[in-house]
Short mmCIF file of C-alpha atoms and ligand atoms in Angstrom, two decimals:
data_model
loop_
_atom_site.label_atom_id
_atom_site.label_comp_id
_atom_site.label_asym_id
_atom_site.label_seq_id
_atom_site.Cartn_x
_atom_site.Cartn_y
_atom_site.Cartn_z
CA MET A 226 -9.94 0.20 -17.24
CA GLN A 227 -8.28 -2.07 -19.79
CA ILE A 228 -4.65 -1.66 -20.82
CA GLU A 229 -4.23 -2.01 -24.58
CA TRP A 230 -0.98 -2.37 -26.51
CA LYS A 231 -0.95 -0.86 -29.99
CA VAL A 232 1.94 -1.35 -32.37
CA ALA A 233 2.00 1.11 -35.27
CA PRO A 234 4.19 3.78 -36.87
CA SER A 235 3.97 6.99 -34.85
CA SER A 236 2.12 8.83 -37.64
CA GLN A 237 -0.75 6.37 -37.14
CA TRP A 238 -1.04 6.50 -33.37
CA GLN A 239 -4.73 6.81 -32.71
CA ALA A 240 -6.18 7.78 -29.34
CA ASP A 241 -8.82 10.10 -27.91
CA ALA A 242 -5.94 11.83 -26.12
CA LEU A 243 -2.18 11.38 -26.38
CA ILE A 244 -0.32 11.80 -23.07
CA PHE A 245 3.25 13.15 -22.74
CA PHE A 246 5.33 13.92 -19.65
CA VAL A 247 7.29 17.17 -19.38
CA PHE A 248 10.14 18.37 -17.12
CA GLN A 249 9.98 21.71 -15.36
CA LYS A 250 12.43 23.58 -17.59
CA PRO A 251 11.53 25.41 -20.78
CA GLY A 252 12.50 23.40 -23.85
CA ASP A 253 13.87 20.46 -21.81
CA TYR A 254 11.76 17.68 -23.29
CA PRO A 255 12.19 13.92 -22.86
CA PRO A 256 13.33 12.29 -26.14
CA GLY A 257 9.92 10.77 -26.92
CA LEU A 258 8.24 14.17 -26.85
CA LYS A 259 11.09 15.67 -28.90
CA GLN A 260 10.56 13.04 -31.59
CA PHE A 261 6.86 13.80 -31.65
CA LEU A 262 7.51 17.54 -31.92
CA ASP A 263 9.85 16.89 -34.86
CA SER A 264 7.38 14.67 -36.72
CA SER A 265 3.59 14.59 -36.50
CA GLY A 266 3.52 17.05 -33.61
CA LYS A 267 5.16 20.01 -35.42
CA TRP A 268 2.05 22.08 -34.81
CA LEU A 269 2.61 21.58 -31.06
CA ALA A 270 6.28 22.64 -31.21
CA ASP A 271 5.18 26.03 -32.52
CA SER A 272 2.24 26.52 -30.16
CA ALA A 273 2.27 29.04 -27.34
CA ALA A 274 0.49 26.45 -25.19
CA LEU A 275 3.62 24.29 -25.07
CA ALA A 276 5.83 27.25 -24.22
CA ASP A 277 3.42 28.27 -21.47
CA PHE A 278 3.40 24.87 -19.84
CA ASN A 279 5.65 24.91 -16.78
CA GLY A 280 5.94 21.19 -16.11
CA LYS A 281 5.43 21.55 -12.38
CA PRO A 282 4.39 18.42 -10.51
CA SER A 283 0.57 18.12 -10.57
CA GLU A 284 0.33 20.55 -13.53
CA VAL A 285 -1.66 19.22 -16.48
CA ALA A 286 -2.46 20.92 -19.81
CA LEU A 287 -5.02 19.97 -22.42
CA LEU A 288 -4.31 20.94 -26.05
CA TYR A 289 -6.38 20.33 -29.15
CA SER A 290 -4.71 19.00 -32.28
CA PRO A 291 -5.45 20.60 -35.65
CA ASP A 292 -8.13 18.84 -37.69
CA GLY A 293 -7.12 15.62 -39.34
CA HIS A 294 -4.71 14.39 -36.66
CA PRO A 295 -5.29 10.82 -35.47
CA ALA A 296 -5.22 12.01 -31.84
CA PRO A 297 -7.53 15.00 -31.33
CA ARG A 298 -6.13 15.89 -27.90
CA ILE A 299 -2.70 16.15 -26.33
CA ILE A 300 -2.34 16.02 -22.58
CA LEU A 301 0.89 17.27 -21.01
CA ALA A 302 1.65 16.25 -17.44
CA GLY A 303 4.38 17.91 -15.36
CA LEU A 304 7.24 15.98 -13.75
CA GLY A 305 9.02 18.78 -11.89
CA PRO A 306 12.75 19.46 -12.36
CA ARG A 307 14.75 16.86 -14.31
CA GLU A 308 17.50 16.66 -11.68
CA ARG A 309 14.96 15.76 -8.99
CA PHE A 310 13.27 13.06 -11.07
CA GLU A 311 12.09 9.94 -9.24
CA PRO A 312 9.65 7.31 -10.55
CA GLU A 313 7.18 8.58 -7.97
CA ARG A 314 6.93 11.83 -9.98
CA LEU A 315 5.92 9.87 -13.06
CA ARG A 316 3.41 7.84 -11.06
CA ASN A 317 1.74 11.06 -9.87
CA ALA A 318 1.91 12.77 -13.26
CA SER A 319 0.30 9.75 -14.88
CA ALA A 320 -2.45 9.83 -12.25
CA PHE A 321 -3.15 13.53 -12.84
CA ALA A 322 -3.21 12.99 -16.63
CA LEU A 323 -5.74 10.17 -16.31
CA ARG A 324 -7.87 12.16 -13.91
CA LYS A 325 -7.98 14.93 -16.51
CA CYS A 326 -9.19 12.36 -19.04
CA HIS A 327 -11.83 11.19 -16.59
CA GLU A 328 -13.00 14.75 -15.96
CA LEU A 329 -13.38 15.32 -19.71
CA GLY A 330 -15.02 11.97 -20.38
CA VAL A 331 -12.16 10.89 -22.66
CA ALA A 332 -12.79 7.17 -23.24
CA ARG A 333 -9.55 5.97 -24.84
CA PRO A 334 -6.43 7.91 -23.86
CA ALA A 335 -2.97 6.52 -24.63
CA PHE A 336 0.68 7.29 -24.06
CA PRO A 337 3.58 6.50 -26.36
CA LEU A 338 6.06 4.10 -24.78
CA CYS A 339 8.89 6.31 -26.02
CA ALA A 340 7.50 9.07 -23.77
CA LEU A 341 9.10 7.11 -20.89
CA GLU A 342 12.59 7.02 -22.35
CA GLY A 343 15.60 9.01 -21.19
CA PHE A 344 14.55 9.67 -17.59
CA PRO A 345 17.67 10.25 -15.51
CA CYS A 346 18.58 7.76 -12.81
CA PRO A 347 21.66 8.53 -10.75
CA GLU A 348 21.30 5.38 -8.63
CA ALA A 349 20.91 1.66 -8.97
CA GLY A 350 18.20 0.29 -11.21
CA SER A 351 19.58 2.37 -14.03
CA GLN A 352 20.55 1.52 -17.56
CA GLU A 353 23.39 3.83 -18.62
CA GLY A 354 22.17 6.49 -16.27
CA THR A 355 18.49 6.32 -17.20
CA TRP A 356 15.63 4.46 -15.58
CA ALA A 357 14.77 1.08 -17.03
CA LEU A 358 11.63 1.19 -19.14
CA ASP A 359 10.10 -1.73 -17.23
CA SER A 360 9.96 0.10 -13.93
CA LEU A 361 8.73 3.37 -15.48
CA LEU A 362 6.02 1.51 -17.34
CA ARG A 363 4.89 -0.02 -14.09
CA GLU A 364 4.84 3.38 -12.35
CA THR A 365 2.82 4.91 -15.17
CA VAL A 366 0.20 2.18 -15.23
CA THR A 367 -0.03 1.77 -11.45
CA GLY A 368 -0.27 5.57 -11.16
CA ALA A 369 -3.10 5.66 -13.67
CA LEU A 370 -5.07 2.81 -12.12
CA ALA A 371 -4.63 3.87 -8.50
CA GLY A 372 -4.88 7.60 -9.26
CA LEU A 373 -8.36 7.17 -10.70
CA HIS A 374 -9.54 5.35 -7.61
CA GLN A 375 -12.29 6.98 -5.59
CA PHE A 376 -14.52 5.62 -2.83
CA LYS A 377 -18.04 6.71 -3.65
CA LEU A 378 -20.03 3.71 -2.50
CA LEU A 379 -21.77 5.50 0.34
CA LYS A 380 -22.72 8.64 -1.58
CA THR A 381 -26.17 9.01 -3.02
CA ARG A 382 -25.76 12.56 -4.35
CA ASP A 383 -23.53 14.32 -6.89
CA LEU A 384 -22.74 11.13 -8.74
CA ALA A 385 -23.00 12.66 -12.21
CA ALA A 386 -19.27 12.37 -13.03
CA PRO A 387 -18.35 11.08 -16.52
CA PRO A 388 -17.58 7.35 -16.72
CA LEU A 389 -13.99 6.23 -16.16
CA PRO A 390 -11.82 5.89 -19.27
CA GLU A 391 -12.51 2.52 -20.92
CA SER A 392 -8.91 1.81 -21.80
CA LEU A 393 -5.40 3.17 -21.52
CA GLY A 394 -3.41 2.55 -24.68
CA ILE A 395 0.34 2.04 -24.80
CA LEU A 396 1.65 2.97 -28.22
CA CYS A 397 4.85 1.57 -29.63
CA THR A 398 6.61 1.24 -32.93
CA GLU A 399 8.35 -2.07 -32.18
CA PRO A 400 6.89 -5.42 -31.14
CA VAL A 401 5.95 -5.58 -27.46
CA GLU A 402 8.66 -7.15 -25.28
CA PRO A 403 7.61 -9.82 -22.76
CA SER A 404 9.13 -7.83 -19.89
CA TRP A 405 6.97 -4.81 -20.80
CA ARG A 406 3.87 -6.99 -20.72
CA GLN A 407 4.94 -8.35 -17.37
CA SER A 408 5.42 -4.86 -15.90
CA VAL A 409 1.93 -3.92 -17.00
CA GLU A 410 0.53 -7.11 -15.51
CA PHE A 411 2.25 -6.43 -12.19
CA ALA A 412 0.88 -2.90 -12.26
CA GLY A 413 -2.64 -4.22 -12.79
CA SER A 414 -2.22 -6.69 -9.93
CA GLU A 415 -0.78 -4.23 -7.46
CA ALA A 416 -3.31 -1.53 -8.32
CA ALA A 417 -6.15 -3.97 -7.68
CA GLY A 418 -4.58 -4.67 -4.29
CA ILE A 419 -3.96 -1.01 -3.44
CA ASN A 420 -7.50 -0.01 -4.37
CA LEU A 421 -9.01 -2.82 -2.31
CA THR A 422 -6.89 -1.77 0.68
CA ARG A 423 -8.01 1.84 0.28
CA ASP A 424 -11.71 0.90 0.06
CA LEU A 425 -11.49 -1.22 3.19
CA THR A 426 -9.50 1.37 5.13
CA ILE A 427 -11.61 4.39 4.23
CA SER A 428 -14.85 2.54 4.89
CA PRO A 429 -16.50 3.33 8.20
CA ALA A 430 -16.46 0.87 11.07
CA ASN A 431 -20.18 0.16 10.69
CA ARG A 432 -19.44 -1.24 7.23
CA VAL A 433 -16.01 -2.79 7.61
CA THR A 434 -16.53 -4.92 10.70
CA PRO A 435 -14.40 -7.99 11.51
CA ALA A 436 -17.18 -10.07 9.88
CA PHE A 437 -16.90 -7.93 6.74
CA LEU A 438 -13.14 -8.54 6.61
CA ALA A 439 -13.75 -12.28 7.10
CA GLN A 440 -16.31 -12.20 4.29
CA THR A 441 -13.93 -10.28 2.02
CA ALA A 442 -11.17 -12.79 2.72
CA SER A 443 -13.56 -15.71 2.07
CA GLU A 444 -14.68 -14.27 -1.26
CA MET A 445 -11.06 -13.78 -2.22
CA ALA A 446 -10.27 -17.35 -1.21
CA ALA A 447 -13.14 -18.63 -3.39
CA LYS A 448 -12.04 -16.44 -6.31
CA PHE A 449 -8.34 -17.27 -6.23
CA GLY A 450 -8.26 -20.71 -4.60
CA PHE A 451 -6.71 -19.64 -1.28
CA ARG A 452 -7.28 -21.69 1.86
CA ILE A 453 -9.09 -19.83 4.59
CA ASP A 454 -9.79 -20.30 8.26
CA THR A 455 -12.02 -17.75 10.04
CA ILE A 456 -11.60 -18.47 13.72
CA ASP A 457 -14.37 -17.00 15.90
CA LEU A 458 -13.86 -15.61 19.38
CA ALA A 459 -14.94 -18.69 21.34
CA THR A 460 -12.62 -20.87 19.29
CA ALA A 461 -9.77 -18.36 19.56
CA ARG A 462 -10.19 -18.35 23.34
CA SER A 463 -10.16 -22.15 23.49
CA MET A 464 -7.04 -22.23 21.33
CA GLY A 465 -5.27 -20.05 23.88
CA LEU A 466 -5.22 -16.80 21.87
CA GLY A 467 -5.70 -15.03 25.19
CA ALA A 468 -4.36 -11.59 24.31
CA PHE A 469 -6.49 -11.39 21.16
CA ALA A 470 -9.54 -12.63 23.07
CA ALA A 471 -9.06 -10.03 25.83
CA VAL A 472 -9.08 -7.15 23.35
CA ALA A 473 -12.21 -8.57 21.69
CA ALA A 474 -14.06 -9.22 24.97
CA ALA A 475 -16.27 -6.12 25.06
CA SER A 476 -17.07 -5.87 21.39
CA GLU A 477 -20.64 -6.56 20.31
CA GLU A 478 -19.35 -7.02 16.78
CA PRO A 479 -18.14 -10.63 16.48
CA ALA A 480 -14.34 -10.82 16.28
CA TYR A 481 -12.45 -13.05 13.83
CA PHE A 482 -8.91 -14.31 13.73
CA ILE A 483 -8.50 -14.87 9.99
CA VAL A 484 -5.87 -17.12 8.43
CA LEU A 485 -5.50 -16.93 4.66
CA GLU A 486 -3.12 -19.17 2.75
CA HIS A 487 -1.90 -19.19 -0.83
CA ALA A 488 -0.23 -22.56 -1.38
CA PRO A 489 -0.02 -23.29 -5.09
CA ALA A 490 0.61 -26.90 -6.12
CA GLY A 491 4.09 -28.02 -5.21
CA SER A 492 4.64 -25.31 -2.58
CA GLU A 493 2.40 -26.80 0.14
CA ASN A 494 5.32 -27.96 2.28
CA ASP A 495 7.61 -24.98 1.75
CA PRO A 496 8.15 -22.69 4.74
CA PRO A 497 5.84 -19.80 3.81
CA LEU A 498 6.26 -16.06 3.95
CA LEU A 499 3.97 -14.91 6.74
CA LEU A 500 2.24 -11.52 6.63
CA ILE A 501 0.37 -10.31 9.69
CA GLY A 502 -1.92 -7.26 9.67
CA LYS A 503 -3.49 -5.42 12.61
CA GLY A 504 -7.24 -5.52 12.10
CA ILE A 505 -8.79 -3.25 14.74
CA THR A 506 -11.90 -2.12 12.86
CA PHE A 507 -12.48 0.62 15.44
CA ASP A 508 -10.13 1.65 18.22
CA SER A 509 -12.01 3.53 20.92
CA GLY A 510 -9.12 2.93 23.30
CA GLY A 511 -11.33 0.63 25.41
CA ILE A 512 -11.47 1.41 29.14
CA SER A 513 -8.44 3.67 28.56
CA LEU A 514 -10.82 5.65 26.35
CA LYS A 515 -9.34 7.94 23.73
CA PRO A 516 -10.18 11.66 23.74
CA ARG A 517 -13.00 12.66 21.38
CA GLU A 518 -10.88 14.69 18.95
CA LYS A 519 -10.40 12.86 15.64
CA LEU A 520 -11.83 9.69 17.13
CA GLU A 521 -13.57 9.07 13.79
CA GLU A 522 -10.11 8.45 12.30
CA MET A 523 -9.80 5.29 14.37
CA LYS A 524 -11.84 3.45 11.73
CA GLN A 525 -8.49 3.19 9.92
CA ASP A 526 -6.93 1.03 12.63
CA MET A 527 -7.38 -2.02 10.39
CA ALA A 528 -5.16 -0.59 7.62
CA GLY A 529 -2.55 -3.29 8.32
CA ALA A 530 -5.07 -6.10 7.82
CA ALA A 531 -6.39 -4.29 4.74
CA ALA A 532 -2.83 -4.07 3.35
CA VAL A 533 -2.34 -7.82 3.81
CA LEU A 534 -5.65 -8.44 2.01
CA GLY A 535 -4.45 -6.08 -0.72
CA VAL A 536 -1.25 -8.11 -1.12
CA PHE A 537 -3.33 -11.29 -1.41
CA GLU A 538 -5.52 -9.62 -4.03
CA ALA A 539 -2.36 -8.76 -5.98
CA ILE A 540 -1.03 -12.30 -5.48
CA GLY A 541 -4.33 -13.74 -6.73
CA HIS A 542 -4.26 -11.56 -9.84
CA SER A 543 -0.66 -12.30 -10.65
CA GLY A 544 -0.71 -16.04 -9.91
CA LEU A 545 2.45 -16.10 -7.81
CA SER A 546 3.95 -19.57 -7.44
CA LYS A 547 5.07 -19.23 -3.82
CA ARG A 548 3.46 -20.16 -0.52
CA VAL A 549 2.28 -17.10 1.42
CA VAL A 550 0.22 -17.03 4.61
CA GLY A 551 -1.70 -14.02 5.96
CA ILE A 552 -2.95 -13.71 9.52
CA LEU A 553 -5.46 -10.98 10.34
CA PRO A 554 -6.52 -10.65 13.98
CA CYS A 555 -9.72 -8.60 13.60
CA THR A 556 -11.83 -7.02 16.31
CA GLU A 557 -13.11 -3.72 17.62
CA ASN A 558 -11.50 -2.32 20.77
CA MET A 559 -14.39 -1.21 22.97
CA PRO A 560 -15.16 -0.33 26.58
CA GLY A 561 -17.96 -2.19 28.38
CA GLY A 562 -18.80 -4.45 31.28
CA LYS A 563 -16.91 -7.34 29.73
CA ALA A 564 -13.93 -5.24 28.69
CA TYR A 565 -10.39 -6.05 29.74
CA LYS A 566 -9.04 -3.50 32.18
CA PRO A 567 -5.82 -1.74 33.14
CA GLY A 568 -4.17 -3.94 35.76
CA ASP A 569 -5.50 -7.19 34.28
CA VAL A 570 -2.94 -9.86 33.53
CA LEU A 571 -3.45 -11.83 30.31
CA ARG A 572 -2.00 -15.14 29.25
CA SER A 573 -0.92 -14.85 25.63
CA TYR A 574 -0.80 -17.68 23.07
CA SER A 575 2.95 -17.98 23.67
CA GLY A 576 2.33 -18.66 27.36
CA GLN A 577 3.95 -15.37 28.41
CA THR A 578 1.85 -13.20 30.71
CA ILE A 579 1.12 -9.53 30.09
CA GLU A 580 0.10 -6.86 32.58
CA ILE A 581 -2.23 -4.34 30.97
CA ILE A 582 -1.29 -0.73 31.62
CA SER A 583 -3.39 0.76 28.84
CA THR A 584 -6.19 -0.94 26.95
CA ASP A 585 -5.42 1.54 24.17
CA ALA A 586 -2.19 -0.35 23.44
CA GLU A 587 -4.36 -3.12 21.99
CA GLY A 588 -2.65 -3.51 18.62
CA ARG A 589 0.43 -5.16 20.07
CA LEU A 590 -1.83 -7.57 21.97
CA VAL A 591 -3.66 -8.89 18.93
CA LEU A 592 -0.36 -8.96 17.00
CA CYS A 593 1.60 -10.82 19.68
CA ASP A 594 -0.82 -13.73 19.49
CA ALA A 595 -0.77 -13.68 15.69
CA LEU A 596 3.05 -13.70 15.67
CA ALA A 597 3.34 -16.56 18.17
CA TYR A 598 0.57 -18.59 16.54
CA GLY A 599 1.91 -18.00 13.03
CA ALA A 600 5.47 -18.93 14.01
CA LYS A 601 4.34 -22.15 15.71
CA ARG A 602 1.80 -23.34 13.15
CA PHE A 603 3.55 -22.40 9.91
CA LYS A 604 7.28 -22.31 10.72
CA PRO A 605 7.62 -19.47 8.22
CA CYS A 606 10.83 -18.51 6.40
CA LEU A 607 10.11 -14.92 7.41
CA MET A 608 7.41 -12.86 9.11
CA VAL A 609 6.37 -9.29 8.52
CA ASP A 610 3.73 -7.53 10.54
CA ILE A 611 2.11 -4.30 9.38
CA ALA A 612 0.11 -2.14 11.73
CA THR A 613 -1.18 1.33 12.56
CA LEU A 614 0.48 0.74 15.88
CA THR A 615 1.62 3.95 17.55
CA GLY A 616 0.96 7.68 17.52
CA ALA A 617 4.63 7.90 18.52
CA SER A 618 5.72 6.76 15.05
CA ILE A 619 3.83 9.76 13.61
CA ILE A 620 5.63 12.07 16.05
CA ALA A 621 8.99 10.56 15.05
CA LEU A 622 8.61 10.29 11.27
CA GLY A 623 5.50 12.17 10.17
CA ARG A 624 2.97 11.08 7.59
CA GLU A 625 5.17 10.13 4.66
CA VAL A 626 7.59 7.73 6.30
CA ALA A 627 6.79 4.48 8.09
CA ALA A 628 8.89 3.10 10.94
CA ILE A 629 10.61 -0.23 10.41
CA MET A 630 12.17 -2.46 13.03
CA GLY A 631 12.95 -6.14 13.32
CA ASN A 632 15.49 -8.82 14.19
CA SER A 633 17.18 -9.11 10.79
CA GLU A 634 19.01 -6.28 9.08
CA GLU A 635 18.99 -8.32 5.91
CA LEU A 636 15.18 -8.34 5.90
CA THR A 637 14.58 -4.77 7.07
CA GLY A 638 17.25 -3.56 4.64
CA SER A 639 15.66 -5.30 1.69
CA ILE A 640 12.19 -4.00 2.61
CA ARG A 641 13.59 -0.47 2.79
CA LYS A 642 15.25 -0.83 -0.59
CA LEU A 643 12.19 -2.29 -2.28
CA GLY A 644 9.99 0.38 -0.72
CA ALA A 645 12.29 3.23 -1.77
CA ALA A 646 12.01 2.19 -5.42
CA LEU A 647 8.21 2.13 -5.18
CA GLY A 648 7.59 5.40 -3.35
CA GLU A 649 7.03 3.77 0.05
CA ARG A 650 9.55 5.11 2.54
CA PHE A 651 10.62 3.12 5.61
CA TRP A 652 13.09 4.37 8.20
CA PRO A 653 14.61 2.26 10.98
CA LEU A 654 14.40 2.94 14.71
CA PRO A 655 16.83 1.16 17.06
CA LEU A 656 15.41 -1.99 18.59
CA TRP A 657 18.00 -2.35 21.35
CA ASP A 658 17.44 -4.67 24.32
CA LEU A 659 17.65 -1.73 26.73
CA PHE A 660 14.18 -0.75 25.58
CA PHE A 661 12.78 -3.80 27.37
CA ASP A 662 13.62 -2.22 30.75
CA GLY A 663 10.52 -0.05 30.64
CA LEU A 664 8.33 -3.06 29.89
CA LYS A 665 9.30 -4.98 33.04
CA SER A 666 6.35 -5.79 35.27
CA GLU A 667 6.07 -6.58 39.00
CA VAL A 668 3.27 -9.08 38.49
CA ALA A 669 3.64 -10.50 34.98
CA ASP A 670 6.32 -11.28 32.40
CA MET A 671 5.92 -7.82 30.89
CA LYS A 672 3.67 -4.77 30.72
CA ASN A 673 1.96 -3.75 27.48
CA VAL A 674 3.19 -0.16 27.74
CA SER A 675 6.47 1.39 28.83
CA ASP A 676 6.64 4.62 30.80
CA ARG A 677 9.97 5.78 29.33
CA GLY A 678 9.11 7.33 25.97
CA ALA A 679 10.24 5.83 22.66
CA GLY A 680 6.68 4.64 22.08
CA ALA A 681 7.18 3.19 18.60
CA VAL A 682 10.32 1.29 19.66
CA CYS A 683 8.77 -0.06 22.88
CA ALA A 684 5.77 -1.36 20.93
CA ALA A 685 8.18 -3.20 18.60
CA MET A 686 10.20 -4.41 21.60
CA PHE A 687 7.01 -5.86 23.05
CA LEU A 688 6.29 -7.70 19.77
CA LYS A 689 9.86 -9.01 19.64
CA GLN A 690 9.17 -11.11 22.77
CA PHE A 691 6.81 -13.23 20.67
CA VAL A 692 9.08 -13.86 17.71
CA PRO A 693 11.43 -16.88 17.79
CA ASP A 694 14.99 -15.58 17.25
CA GLN A 695 15.67 -17.85 14.29
CA ILE A 696 12.80 -16.45 12.20
CA PRO A 697 13.67 -13.24 10.34
CA TRP A 698 11.00 -10.70 11.29
CA ALA A 699 10.17 -7.13 10.39
CA HIS A 700 7.61 -4.82 11.96
CA LEU A 701 6.16 -1.96 9.90
CA ASP A 702 4.44 0.82 11.85
CA ILE A 703 2.18 2.56 9.32
CA ALA A 704 0.18 4.73 11.76
CA GLY A 705 1.35 7.83 9.87
CA THR A 706 1.34 6.59 6.31
CA ALA A 707 -1.96 4.67 6.07
CA TRP A 708 -3.84 7.95 5.74
CA THR A 709 -3.13 11.20 3.88
CA ASP A 710 -4.58 14.67 4.18
CA LYS A 711 -3.03 15.74 0.89
CA ASP A 712 -3.83 14.66 -2.63
CA THR A 713 -0.66 13.42 -4.34
CA GLY A 714 -2.22 12.36 -7.64
CA PHE A 715 -1.45 8.72 -7.05
CA CYS A 716 -3.60 8.99 -3.94
CA ARG A 717 -6.51 11.25 -3.11
CA LYS A 718 -7.14 12.41 0.46
CA GLY A 719 -7.93 9.47 2.71
CA ALA A 720 -6.64 5.92 2.78
CA THR A 721 -3.36 5.36 0.91
CA GLY A 722 -3.01 1.58 0.57
CA PHE A 723 0.54 2.03 1.94
CA GLY A 724 2.53 -1.20 2.23
CA VAL A 725 0.81 -3.16 -0.52
CA ARG A 726 3.39 -2.35 -3.18
CA THR A 727 6.40 -3.12 -1.00
CA LEU A 728 5.01 -6.34 0.44
CA PHE A 729 3.86 -7.57 -2.96
CA GLU A 730 7.36 -6.88 -4.25
CA LEU A 731 8.84 -8.65 -1.23
CA VAL A 732 6.82 -11.83 -1.83
CA LYS A 733 7.76 -11.74 -5.51
CA SER A 734 11.45 -11.18 -4.82
CA ARG A 735 11.94 -13.94 -2.22
N1 BES B 1084 -4.35 2.78 16.93
C1 BES B 1084 -3.51 3.49 17.81
C2 BES B 1084 -2.32 4.16 17.10
C3 BES B 1084 -2.67 5.20 16.06
C4 BES B 1084 -2.63 6.55 16.38
C5 BES B 1084 -2.96 4.84 14.76
C6 BES B 1084 -2.94 7.50 15.41
C7 BES B 1084 -3.25 5.80 13.80
C8 BES B 1084 -3.23 7.12 14.12
C9 BES B 1084 -2.96 2.54 18.87
O1 BES B 1084 -3.75 1.47 19.20
C10 BES B 1084 -2.78 3.36 20.11
O2 BES B 1084 -3.76 3.81 20.62
N2 BES B 1084 -1.54 3.52 20.53
C11 BES B 1084 -1.24 4.28 21.69
C12 BES B 1084 -0.25 3.51 22.50
C13 BES B 1084 -0.06 4.06 23.88
C14 BES B 1084 -1.29 3.79 24.72
C15 BES B 1084 1.14 3.38 24.50
C16 BES B 1084 -0.63 5.60 21.22
O3 BES B 1084 0.11 5.60 20.23
O4 BES B 1084 -0.95 6.62 21.82
ZN1 ZN B 1085 -5.21 1.91 20.71
ZN1 ZN B 1086 -5.05 0.82 17.69
#
């Protein structure tokens, strides 16, 4: 879907449907809608349909303009109560409005830019108590582009839906400001990333194999000029990536340790930002086999790797001028005659030895080698890993909040702040040294699982052993947030693409 700017007096705003956003309080209209009701939309001001519209989140109304109006349809999308307004509400409302257009086969919907004015903002990021237009514009466009996303590739039936809208118009009366254009460009970039991440994550493990992820990364590298290194299992083993190799040992699907690098001219020698994503394309638990219930959901155990690929897609689209490296350790975790076993002791890339208690705690093993390798080879200015790492993080924080831990409050704090503004919530858990006690081993430097609870923290504590102290590092546990069972508008049921927005913002802001 194209985004098209149109500058014209409001009486000449043409579109197949004109979209407005409405608070959940009778008569409490944002200024842009008020203006419309006072001018060319007088007919709407008097209609019962407007009075009947409640403005609840997810509520959408379709109204038909009287003959002769340049926009034959008006779509109202609910924002919920004014005092509870957050940009996330607008993102979802925009998504629901565009989905309505899709359902109806509306080819060229549009929204007036002034429809985003006057939204209350009690916190930072405000301009005289209202949200800056730039960020609301981005929410609206990202919401539209990601809200329309659906994964239908593997369906052969019931495909008779109308085509997607061809364009989304943005109507304004003044010349378009460069910062508005930039917001829309960022929205396009991040939505491309989010949608890629969702497609990869929702895809079954017999489609998205490690080789498929390597192929996706290679195509991206060719398209955007990234450097790429797809290290196969034999090479990984010979390089000393022993923890990664142990997890991959029983998989018939070839494993790949993928290194992707965006180093635009002039940045080649800068210390890069390093993003690491867990890429377990199916987690059976290995010899410590998981129970059968919901085992099909373990196809999503590569959501971290998919999020890193999504960030690179967004970087490629936006042409960022900074050096960024992505490391994706990708493999299945399977049982079998060659599988690693509880009780085995592995030698990791860092040289530290690990006693295996559970082969189902495999994510931290592939990540610990990626962290140590990435730190040594790239000497990054910061490292962030993102992983569907522990069921314990779901117990602690549920499905709408990801756990964040690390060795730098500056870094974890800024990730939390960036995420909060983008509808991605991160909450810290305490990464105190005492949590290492449960990881102490009789036979090796550490065990891969602690027996003292605090599962999400102990997993992070394990990872911390592989991060040099001087490199700021954050660990994002997205086991709960990578997947949703409820349709929010912005995201249908299934894979969410969680993390892409925040990490894209992080690489832009540093
Ligand atoms: N991939 C799982 C974590 C997970 C659970 C992701 C639910 C998404 C949804 C991870 O590899 C795992 O199995 N973790 C174990 C660790 C335990 C053995 C210490 C867990 O959380 O139970
Ligand atoms: Zn596991
Ligand atoms: Zn796993």
